[in-house]
XYZ file of C-alpha atoms in Angstrom:
603
model
C 130.266 102.536 49.756
C 127.008 100.606 49.786
C 126.520 97.504 47.726
C 122.841 97.518 48.594
C 120.437 100.388 48.958
C 120.360 100.622 52.723
C 121.439 103.508 54.965
C 123.969 103.038 57.728
C 123.372 104.174 61.273
C 124.114 107.875 61.681
C 125.523 110.077 64.414
C 122.813 112.338 65.820
C 123.355 115.652 67.596
C 122.706 115.781 71.331
C 119.470 117.377 72.455
C 118.427 118.687 75.862
C 115.513 120.343 77.637
C 115.879 124.083 78.123
C 115.735 125.064 81.775
C 114.548 128.472 82.874
C 117.000 130.398 85.071
C 116.163 133.696 86.756
C 118.328 136.687 86.051
C 120.334 138.413 88.727
C 120.071 142.121 89.123
C 123.045 143.951 87.638
C 124.720 146.771 89.462
C 126.750 149.608 88.015
C 129.328 152.058 89.213
C 131.991 154.136 87.512
C 135.607 152.945 87.442
C 138.250 154.823 89.394
C 141.030 156.858 87.814
C 143.707 154.248 88.631
C 141.652 151.342 87.357
C 142.793 149.066 84.500
C 141.341 146.290 82.382
C 142.496 143.066 84.062
C 140.943 140.557 81.648
C 143.548 138.724 79.550
C 142.772 138.451 75.846
C 139.204 139.651 76.386
C 138.810 140.295 72.656
C 139.960 136.751 71.768
C 142.494 138.201 69.344
C 144.977 135.544 70.502
C 142.643 132.595 70.151
C 141.666 131.157 73.527
C 144.900 132.241 75.251
C 144.120 133.015 78.896
C 140.775 131.186 78.810
C 139.781 127.662 79.788
C 136.813 126.469 77.726
C 134.765 123.272 77.827
C 133.753 123.910 74.210
C 134.586 126.811 71.984
C 136.769 128.305 69.313
C 137.499 131.706 67.835
C 135.932 132.959 64.620
C 136.580 135.922 62.363
C 132.888 136.610 61.747
C 130.779 137.919 63.345
C 132.958 140.044 65.644
C 132.175 143.053 67.799
C 135.662 144.519 67.597
C 139.063 143.531 66.253
C 139.609 140.392 64.172
C 138.201 137.615 66.364
C 135.443 136.635 68.757
C 134.528 133.603 70.839
C 131.985 131.137 69.505
C 130.898 128.235 71.718
C 128.166 125.638 71.355
C 126.491 124.143 74.454
C 125.480 120.496 74.397
C 122.957 118.512 76.358
C 125.315 118.155 79.315
C 127.623 121.141 78.814
C 126.855 124.871 78.859
C 130.077 125.688 76.921
C 131.659 127.826 79.639
C 134.861 129.809 79.061
C 136.559 131.125 82.205
C 139.755 132.766 83.434
C 141.109 133.658 86.876
C 142.546 137.142 87.444
C 144.419 138.753 90.315
C 142.519 141.493 92.154
C 142.811 143.621 95.295
C 140.827 142.916 98.474
C 137.921 145.178 99.329
C 137.880 146.858 95.907
C 135.178 147.698 93.358
C 135.138 146.088 89.877
C 133.029 146.352 86.733
C 132.665 143.315 84.478
C 131.255 143.876 80.988
C 131.283 142.410 77.505
C 129.362 142.008 74.262
C 127.387 138.846 73.422
C 125.174 137.374 70.724
C 122.818 134.396 70.772
C 120.212 132.897 73.066
C 120.702 132.538 76.809
C 124.181 134.045 77.168
C 125.633 134.603 80.636
C 128.490 136.754 81.960
C 129.576 136.532 85.578
C 132.228 136.300 88.283
C 132.830 133.693 90.993
C 135.001 133.781 94.103
C 134.456 137.470 94.776
C 134.495 136.976 98.551
C 131.157 138.790 98.830
C 128.239 137.999 96.527
C 129.083 136.288 93.247
C 127.370 138.040 90.350
C 126.110 137.298 86.862
C 124.050 138.954 84.164
C 122.420 137.376 81.140
C 120.259 137.877 78.096
C 117.556 135.549 76.864
C 117.961 136.648 73.251
C 120.547 138.802 71.479
C 120.156 138.569 67.696
C 122.947 141.153 67.372
C 125.738 142.284 69.679
C 124.380 143.290 73.082
C 126.358 144.662 76.026
C 126.136 142.937 79.392
C 127.547 144.569 82.534
C 127.627 143.927 86.260
C 129.678 145.078 89.251
C 130.924 143.545 92.456
C 133.108 144.326 95.431
C 135.790 141.884 96.573
C 135.952 140.538 100.109
C 138.533 141.674 102.671
C 140.905 138.787 101.847
C 140.062 138.133 98.185
C 143.030 138.226 95.785
C 141.687 136.175 92.831
C 138.364 136.148 90.996
C 137.167 133.873 88.189
C 135.379 135.478 85.236
C 133.172 133.384 82.979
C 130.757 133.397 80.101
C 128.527 130.525 79.033
C 125.354 129.604 77.204
C 122.645 127.196 78.265
C 122.328 123.472 77.717
C 121.266 122.520 74.209
C 120.175 126.028 73.135
C 122.616 126.610 70.270
C 125.835 128.531 69.769
C 126.612 131.859 71.387
C 129.281 134.490 70.730
C 131.211 136.753 73.105
C 133.720 139.536 72.452
C 135.531 142.431 74.117
C 135.121 141.177 77.698
C 136.646 143.516 80.302
C 137.152 143.578 84.051
C 137.901 147.154 85.105
C 139.271 147.915 88.563
C 142.514 148.127 90.545
C 145.075 145.450 89.689
C 146.339 143.062 92.334
C 149.917 143.165 93.547
C 150.814 140.038 91.592
C 149.210 141.075 88.308
C 152.437 142.043 86.539
C 152.700 142.893 82.843
C 152.647 140.814 79.678
C 156.125 140.274 78.175
C 157.560 142.238 75.262
C 157.200 141.051 71.665
C 159.896 138.540 70.645
C 162.728 139.731 68.427
C 164.958 137.923 65.967
C 162.353 135.677 64.343
C 164.005 133.773 61.486
C 163.637 130.587 59.454
C 165.967 127.686 60.208
C 164.735 125.119 57.673
C 162.288 124.925 54.789
C 160.913 121.785 53.111
C 157.986 121.148 50.796
C 155.672 120.758 53.788
C 157.287 122.464 56.792
C 159.115 125.575 57.992
C 161.457 125.641 60.990
C 161.564 128.877 63.006
C 163.553 130.293 65.921
C 163.604 133.577 67.862
C 165.262 135.257 70.821
C 164.117 134.517 74.365
C 161.964 137.147 76.088
C 162.415 138.016 79.757
C 159.405 136.971 81.820
C 157.842 134.782 79.102
C 156.569 131.341 80.049
C 155.372 130.306 76.581
C 155.259 131.411 72.970
C 152.555 131.249 70.284
C 153.232 130.874 66.561
C 150.981 132.488 63.965
C 150.739 131.421 60.325
C 149.114 134.009 58.059
C 147.509 135.594 61.111
C 146.124 132.367 62.626
C 147.568 130.874 65.799
C 148.768 127.359 64.960
C 151.092 126.259 67.754
C 152.099 126.918 71.384
C 155.616 126.077 72.622
C 157.687 126.726 75.731
C 161.064 127.028 73.955
C 162.402 129.471 71.385
C 162.118 127.294 68.281
C 159.455 125.275 66.523
C 158.568 123.632 63.229
C 155.262 124.339 61.505
C 154.312 121.274 59.447
C 151.456 120.219 57.181
C 152.075 123.062 54.716
C 151.324 123.040 51.004
C 154.209 122.771 48.556
C 155.379 125.822 46.563
C 153.400 128.195 48.779
C 154.440 131.429 50.534
C 153.558 131.741 54.228
C 153.919 134.598 56.705
C 154.888 133.793 60.310
C 154.843 135.758 63.576
C 155.436 134.831 67.209
C 154.200 136.206 70.524
C 155.355 135.732 74.112
C 152.981 135.112 77.026
C 152.889 134.816 80.803
C 150.193 134.846 83.473
C 149.506 138.520 82.800
C 148.760 138.040 79.120
C 150.197 137.878 75.617
C 152.649 140.254 73.967
C 152.133 142.013 70.655
C 153.144 139.968 67.619
C 156.706 140.030 66.344
C 157.813 141.346 62.986
C 156.675 138.881 60.326
C 158.983 136.652 58.305
C 157.971 134.993 55.034
C 159.027 131.577 53.757
C 158.099 129.693 50.590
C 157.906 125.909 50.774
C 159.663 123.678 48.258
C 158.062 122.055 45.251
C 157.668 118.552 46.733
C 156.383 115.489 44.943
C 152.756 116.604 44.890
C 151.322 113.378 46.251
C 151.012 111.561 42.954
C 151.192 111.855 39.184
C 151.032 115.310 37.655
C 149.096 114.151 34.577
C 145.674 114.192 36.244
C 143.494 116.901 34.680
C 143.105 120.111 36.664
C 139.511 119.106 37.420
C 138.850 115.392 37.628
C 135.773 113.171 37.849
C 136.199 110.089 40.051
C 133.795 107.158 40.105
C 133.454 103.646 41.500
C 132.749 100.825 39.069
C 130.992 97.717 40.416
C 133.552 95.241 39.101
C 132.813 92.439 41.544
C 129.017 92.652 41.854
C 126.009 94.225 40.159
C 123.229 95.063 42.695
C 120.250 97.091 41.501
C 122.308 99.309 39.196
C 123.277 96.456 36.896
C 126.710 95.598 35.514
C 128.686 98.097 33.423
C 131.611 96.960 31.283
C 134.811 98.918 31.864
C 135.125 99.610 28.137
C 131.681 101.254 28.227
C 132.615 103.824 30.890
C 132.506 107.264 29.203
C 135.711 109.270 28.788
C 134.463 111.893 31.271
C 135.614 109.621 34.127
C 139.257 110.406 34.886
C 139.779 108.060 37.848
C 137.973 104.711 37.920
C 137.969 102.793 41.207
C 137.313 99.074 40.829
C 135.021 97.995 43.671
C 136.180 96.089 45.647
C 139.232 94.240 46.875
C 138.179 92.473 50.086
C 140.059 90.516 52.772
C 139.829 86.769 53.273
C 139.065 87.648 56.911
C 138.899 90.929 58.811
C 142.353 90.523 60.387
C 144.223 88.531 57.702
C 145.409 91.496 55.626
C 145.108 89.148 52.626
C 143.171 91.080 49.978
C 141.495 89.374 47.024
C 139.879 90.889 43.940
C 137.191 88.655 42.484
C 135.562 89.915 39.315
C 131.881 89.368 38.698
C 131.388 86.707 36.029
C 128.890 86.667 33.207
C 127.489 83.407 34.502
C 126.411 84.902 37.839
C 124.728 88.179 38.762
C 126.540 90.085 36.011
C 125.228 88.999 32.596
C 127.326 90.499 29.852
C 130.464 90.810 31.990
C 133.641 90.795 29.900
C 136.344 88.146 30.077
C 139.527 88.706 32.088
C 141.413 89.298 28.837
C 138.910 91.925 27.697
C 138.960 93.517 31.148
C 142.757 93.866 31.002
C 142.519 95.282 27.492
C 139.960 97.855 28.686
C 142.306 98.895 31.518
C 145.128 99.465 29.029
C 142.820 101.411 26.721
C 141.695 103.678 29.558
C 145.291 104.294 30.585
C 146.267 105.072 26.994
C 143.519 107.726 27.035
C 145.049 109.287 30.168
C 142.695 107.715 32.720
C 143.710 106.138 36.038
C 142.328 102.749 37.062
C 142.687 101.799 40.750
C 141.736 98.912 42.998
C 139.525 100.091 45.857
C 140.038 98.149 49.088
C 137.270 97.731 51.647
C 133.801 99.077 51.030
C 130.794 98.431 53.229
C 131.380 94.673 53.477
C 135.188 94.585 53.422
C 136.356 95.210 56.994
C 140.181 95.411 57.073
C 141.958 95.449 60.442
C 145.743 95.264 60.234
C 146.184 94.310 63.868
C 149.636 92.735 63.407
C 152.764 93.277 61.354
C 152.051 89.925 59.688
C 148.692 91.286 58.499
C 150.441 94.463 57.342
C 152.922 92.469 55.267
C 150.146 90.284 53.827
C 148.277 93.448 52.852
C 151.307 94.843 50.982
C 151.970 91.533 49.246
C 148.375 90.822 48.218
C 147.591 94.367 47.088
C 150.820 94.417 45.062
C 149.742 91.176 43.393
C 146.379 92.679 42.410
C 148.019 95.826 41.023
C 150.591 93.826 39.052
C 148.127 91.200 37.784
C 145.754 93.750 36.319
C 148.271 96.492 35.506
C 146.595 99.120 37.711
C 147.711 102.666 38.512
C 147.295 102.561 42.273
C 145.097 102.087 45.289
C 141.970 103.586 46.824
C 141.525 103.086 50.593
C 137.816 102.767 51.355
C 137.938 101.492 54.937
C 134.534 101.716 56.598
C 132.672 100.302 59.583
C 135.078 98.971 62.211
C 138.246 98.854 60.104
C 139.789 101.803 61.968
C 139.395 102.719 65.626
C 141.706 104.241 68.235
C 142.938 102.772 71.488
C 141.959 104.701 74.613
C 145.526 105.989 75.159
C 145.960 107.095 71.516
C 145.158 110.817 71.711
C 147.544 112.539 69.262
C 146.721 112.203 65.567
C 150.269 113.324 64.678
C 151.835 110.429 66.608
C 149.403 107.472 66.501
C 150.085 104.302 68.489
C 147.083 102.071 67.701
C 148.317 99.018 65.714
C 145.571 99.068 63.034
C 146.430 102.700 62.294
C 150.220 102.400 62.516
C 150.274 99.267 60.359
C 148.032 100.808 57.694
C 150.268 103.877 57.472
C 153.333 101.647 57.155
C 151.684 99.487 54.485
C 150.642 102.468 52.361
C 154.080 104.061 52.605
C 155.641 100.768 51.528
C 153.374 100.544 48.485
C 154.077 104.151 47.568
C 157.837 103.574 47.816
C 157.586 100.381 45.767
C 155.736 101.926 42.819
C 157.223 105.433 42.911
C 155.894 108.860 42.046
C 153.401 107.603 39.445
C 151.518 105.598 42.064
C 148.014 107.000 42.618
C 146.846 106.897 46.244
C 143.304 107.988 47.094
C 141.120 107.680 50.190
C 137.343 107.644 50.648
C 136.582 107.836 54.385
C 133.198 108.663 55.868
C 132.602 112.015 57.602
C 132.456 110.260 60.989
C 136.142 109.339 60.639
C 137.330 112.773 59.447
C 135.285 115.951 59.996
C 133.682 114.531 63.125
C 137.195 114.773 64.599
C 136.607 118.511 65.005
C 134.409 117.672 68.001
C 135.502 114.200 69.049
C 138.705 112.173 68.773
C 138.768 108.546 69.840
C 137.279 107.737 73.210
C 137.892 111.307 74.432
C 139.617 112.682 77.510
C 137.056 111.142 79.851
C 136.233 108.047 77.833
C 132.849 106.931 76.600
C 133.086 108.200 73.013
C 133.071 105.953 69.969
C 136.772 105.035 69.436
C 136.288 105.404 65.667
C 135.724 109.180 65.965
C 138.286 110.904 63.746
C 140.253 107.667 63.310
C 141.182 108.433 59.686
C 142.946 111.702 60.636
C 146.303 110.126 61.583
C 146.313 108.140 58.317
C 145.566 111.187 56.162
C 148.092 113.296 58.037
C 150.890 110.737 57.804
C 150.288 110.222 54.065
C 149.548 113.831 53.070
C 152.776 114.082 51.047
C 151.914 110.849 49.216
C 148.159 111.379 48.910
C 146.827 112.058 45.424
C 143.172 112.580 46.337
C 140.968 112.610 49.404
C 137.272 112.329 48.593
C 135.293 112.031 51.829
C 131.895 110.402 51.459
C 129.542 113.321 52.055
C 126.622 110.897 52.232
C 125.184 108.244 54.542
C 126.224 110.681 57.261
C 124.701 112.053 60.419
C 124.799 115.797 61.241
C 128.393 117.042 61.515
C 129.527 120.259 63.189
C 131.330 122.643 60.819
C 133.849 125.384 61.539
C 130.936 127.745 62.228
C 130.094 125.484 65.209
C 126.723 124.687 63.677
C 125.519 121.199 62.783
C 125.152 120.575 59.059
C 123.022 117.824 57.556
C 122.923 116.073 54.208
C 120.619 117.043 51.403
C 121.883 120.379 50.106
C 124.904 122.391 49.041
C 125.434 123.642 52.605
C 126.643 120.232 53.816
C 129.194 119.796 51.026
C 130.429 123.384 51.415
C 130.922 123.109 55.174
C 132.571 119.672 55.029
C 134.961 120.654 52.209
C 135.822 123.979 53.854
C 137.054 122.002 56.881
C 139.476 120.003 54.731
C 140.825 123.069 52.934
C 141.045 125.279 56.039
C 142.169 122.767 58.640
C 140.601 122.441 62.080
C 141.467 121.923 65.746
C 141.049 118.263 66.653
C 138.567 117.662 69.483
C 138.316 121.450 69.842
C 141.966 121.805 70.938
C 143.411 124.977 69.343
C 146.923 123.683 70.020
C 146.310 120.475 68.045
C 145.311 121.536 64.547
C 144.799 119.178 61.609
C 146.504 121.149 58.795
C 144.663 121.905 55.554
C 145.092 119.816 52.450
C 145.968 121.325 49.083
C 142.873 121.994 46.954
C 144.234 119.778 44.168
C 144.177 116.897 46.695
C 140.466 117.259 47.443
C 137.392 116.046 45.575
C 133.837 116.087 46.932
C 132.087 112.742 47.375
C 128.418 112.640 46.370
C 125.923 109.874 45.534
C 125.108 109.704 41.832
C 121.364 109.343 42.386
C 118.709 108.768 45.007
C 119.214 105.045 44.429
C 122.920 105.195 45.279
C 122.716 106.328 48.907
C 121.402 108.867 51.382
C 122.419 112.475 50.867
C 121.734 112.885 47.156
C 121.613 116.508 45.971
C 120.253 117.847 42.694
C 122.483 119.177 39.894
C 121.539 122.715 40.961
C 122.896 122.050 44.472
C 126.069 120.535 43.013
C 126.571 123.714 41.019
C 125.982 125.870 44.114
C 128.609 123.854 45.956
C 131.207 124.334 43.237
C 130.375 128.031 42.798
C 130.858 128.667 46.506
C 134.121 126.758 46.895
C 135.807 127.832 43.650
C 134.352 131.354 43.223
C 132.895 132.216 46.664
C 129.502 132.958 45.142
C 126.097 131.470 46.015
C 127.404 130.231 49.373
C 124.116 130.578 51.228
C 124.377 130.927 55.004
C 127.828 129.349 55.363
C 130.888 131.598 55.009
C 133.942 129.741 53.733
C 137.460 130.515 54.920
C 138.873 130.850 51.421
C 138.317 130.413 47.692
C 139.820 127.406 45.931
C 139.611 127.477 42.119
C 142.124 124.573 42.059
C 139.671 122.217 43.815
C 140.243 118.926 42.021
C 136.648 117.941 41.365
C 133.944 115.407 42.255
C 133.717 111.756 43.258
C 130.585 109.659 43.073
C 129.199 106.360 44.195
C 128.850 105.125 41.573
C 129.451 104.936 37.818
C 126.898 102.135 37.599
C 124.241 104.133 39.439
C 124.976 107.167 37.255
C 124.429 105.064 34.144
C 121.168 103.826 35.735
C 120.126 107.532 36.033
C 121.010 108.462 32.438
C 124.476 109.829 33.358
C 123.047 112.857 35.168
C 126.025 113.219 37.545
C 128.551 113.004 34.722
C 126.629 115.586 32.703
C 126.600 118.001 35.660
C 130.391 117.713 35.994
C 130.956 118.101 32.262
C 128.665 121.119 32.157
C 130.551 122.843 34.959
C 134.181 122.046 34.143
C 133.888 121.054 30.493
């Protein structure tokens, strides 16, 4: 959160110069009577199984056939190719075809042993069929099929890709569908599953409510990150080099009730705001007692460390003799906290902010953090803690690549500290987080330094913290402001300034997403009652302000699936908790416009 009215640096999308590439002439010939389709998972019904992609995911709309299609977005140095190698016969005729959408989409085959072929379209606003043929060389037994776009030209889609011709001697058959799928354990957030082994299978894929969520090599697995008190349907498939089996018979399991991540006395739809308790800036000082009753969670900004690596957090109130004329005494401040709590409100200390870099690099810093934060909570009688780590507080070591099992000390120590505080204060402890989009949704594309290095190590660095604390987390309200363009689940970049950005960013939290584009490493969705949308209260408060009409569009889309504009959400969430804003002071400065919008919608 900004103390001053100045934007942070933002992450910009890569751009590139479009290069012209001549088309190759496509051939055609009919398939023989004994020919078969050799492409594995050409309709992308099993995610990206069988394909190796530099960038890409599967989507359920638009599709040419079935339930899924490929969607891939080229970058300035990557044409987003998806490829697979198939077994063929020497000196045989083959027809490669498929359906594509988008600009500059290519379909081709390499390693034919004769002349490699490709076909392409410069523009396909709707599904268009591409087709080409080739003959294999006298010793060719494997051919690589591919589809790709062109550098920096936007996303493309592909579906129902086929390679028709005689199968090679080593082609084989996909395995049979697994039998005996059953649950072995059920908790509030996970379901254990097992099934019978399938002859010829080399791996298995688990599906949750029709979406592939995990690949394993054994005959058991645990699906975690589930919502409490929720029914889920599971299926499993078997796979080998020849392809994937049909799905097994489904089994259904309902997770336990769980603790819910915090107190149950929050209203169904809550308004969260930050109160400048330690400074004034251009918005002026607002007494806690003067905060209207519409605000259900009040975050006191900020608790800050004595140094970046000390872990020693101090909360220094703004005094009436300094920049905050009219500030109340400590006694009156404590009385206002008690009065808010008596009215059912939650008052938290927010740690960090723009100027408060917190790096728990050692266990000593971790322990100092727990001790000093506990002292603040006890001294002022607060309900909990808001984690507002920004800037360089969190980053990932180069060898830390799995958000489910982090190893970076600043991340591991923060998780440990928050779990300790939660255990100390019990189920009534309110734990909220306010990360920036760069540390959360940006993890869909990038995580840490990346497989080849060179990325910002802060990319997605909040994901392991959120995931580890999801059972203890009361609210996550990502700052949908002061942000660069972020790629959504539609593989399009979304920018601040309208409902579209908030819809796309929130949909990612409520749907879940593959981290760094890896379909086998999915960040699970949060419960809708754990999510609020972070917005600036006014144009003065930060970049990314949207009008009350755009706020209403956002809420209509996410809670009713109406007025969604061009973005199609993956669900409807009437239990979405509500809105967060920076800040209460700036909203007062703007005649309480943000509060009035919330009250008008949920009141």
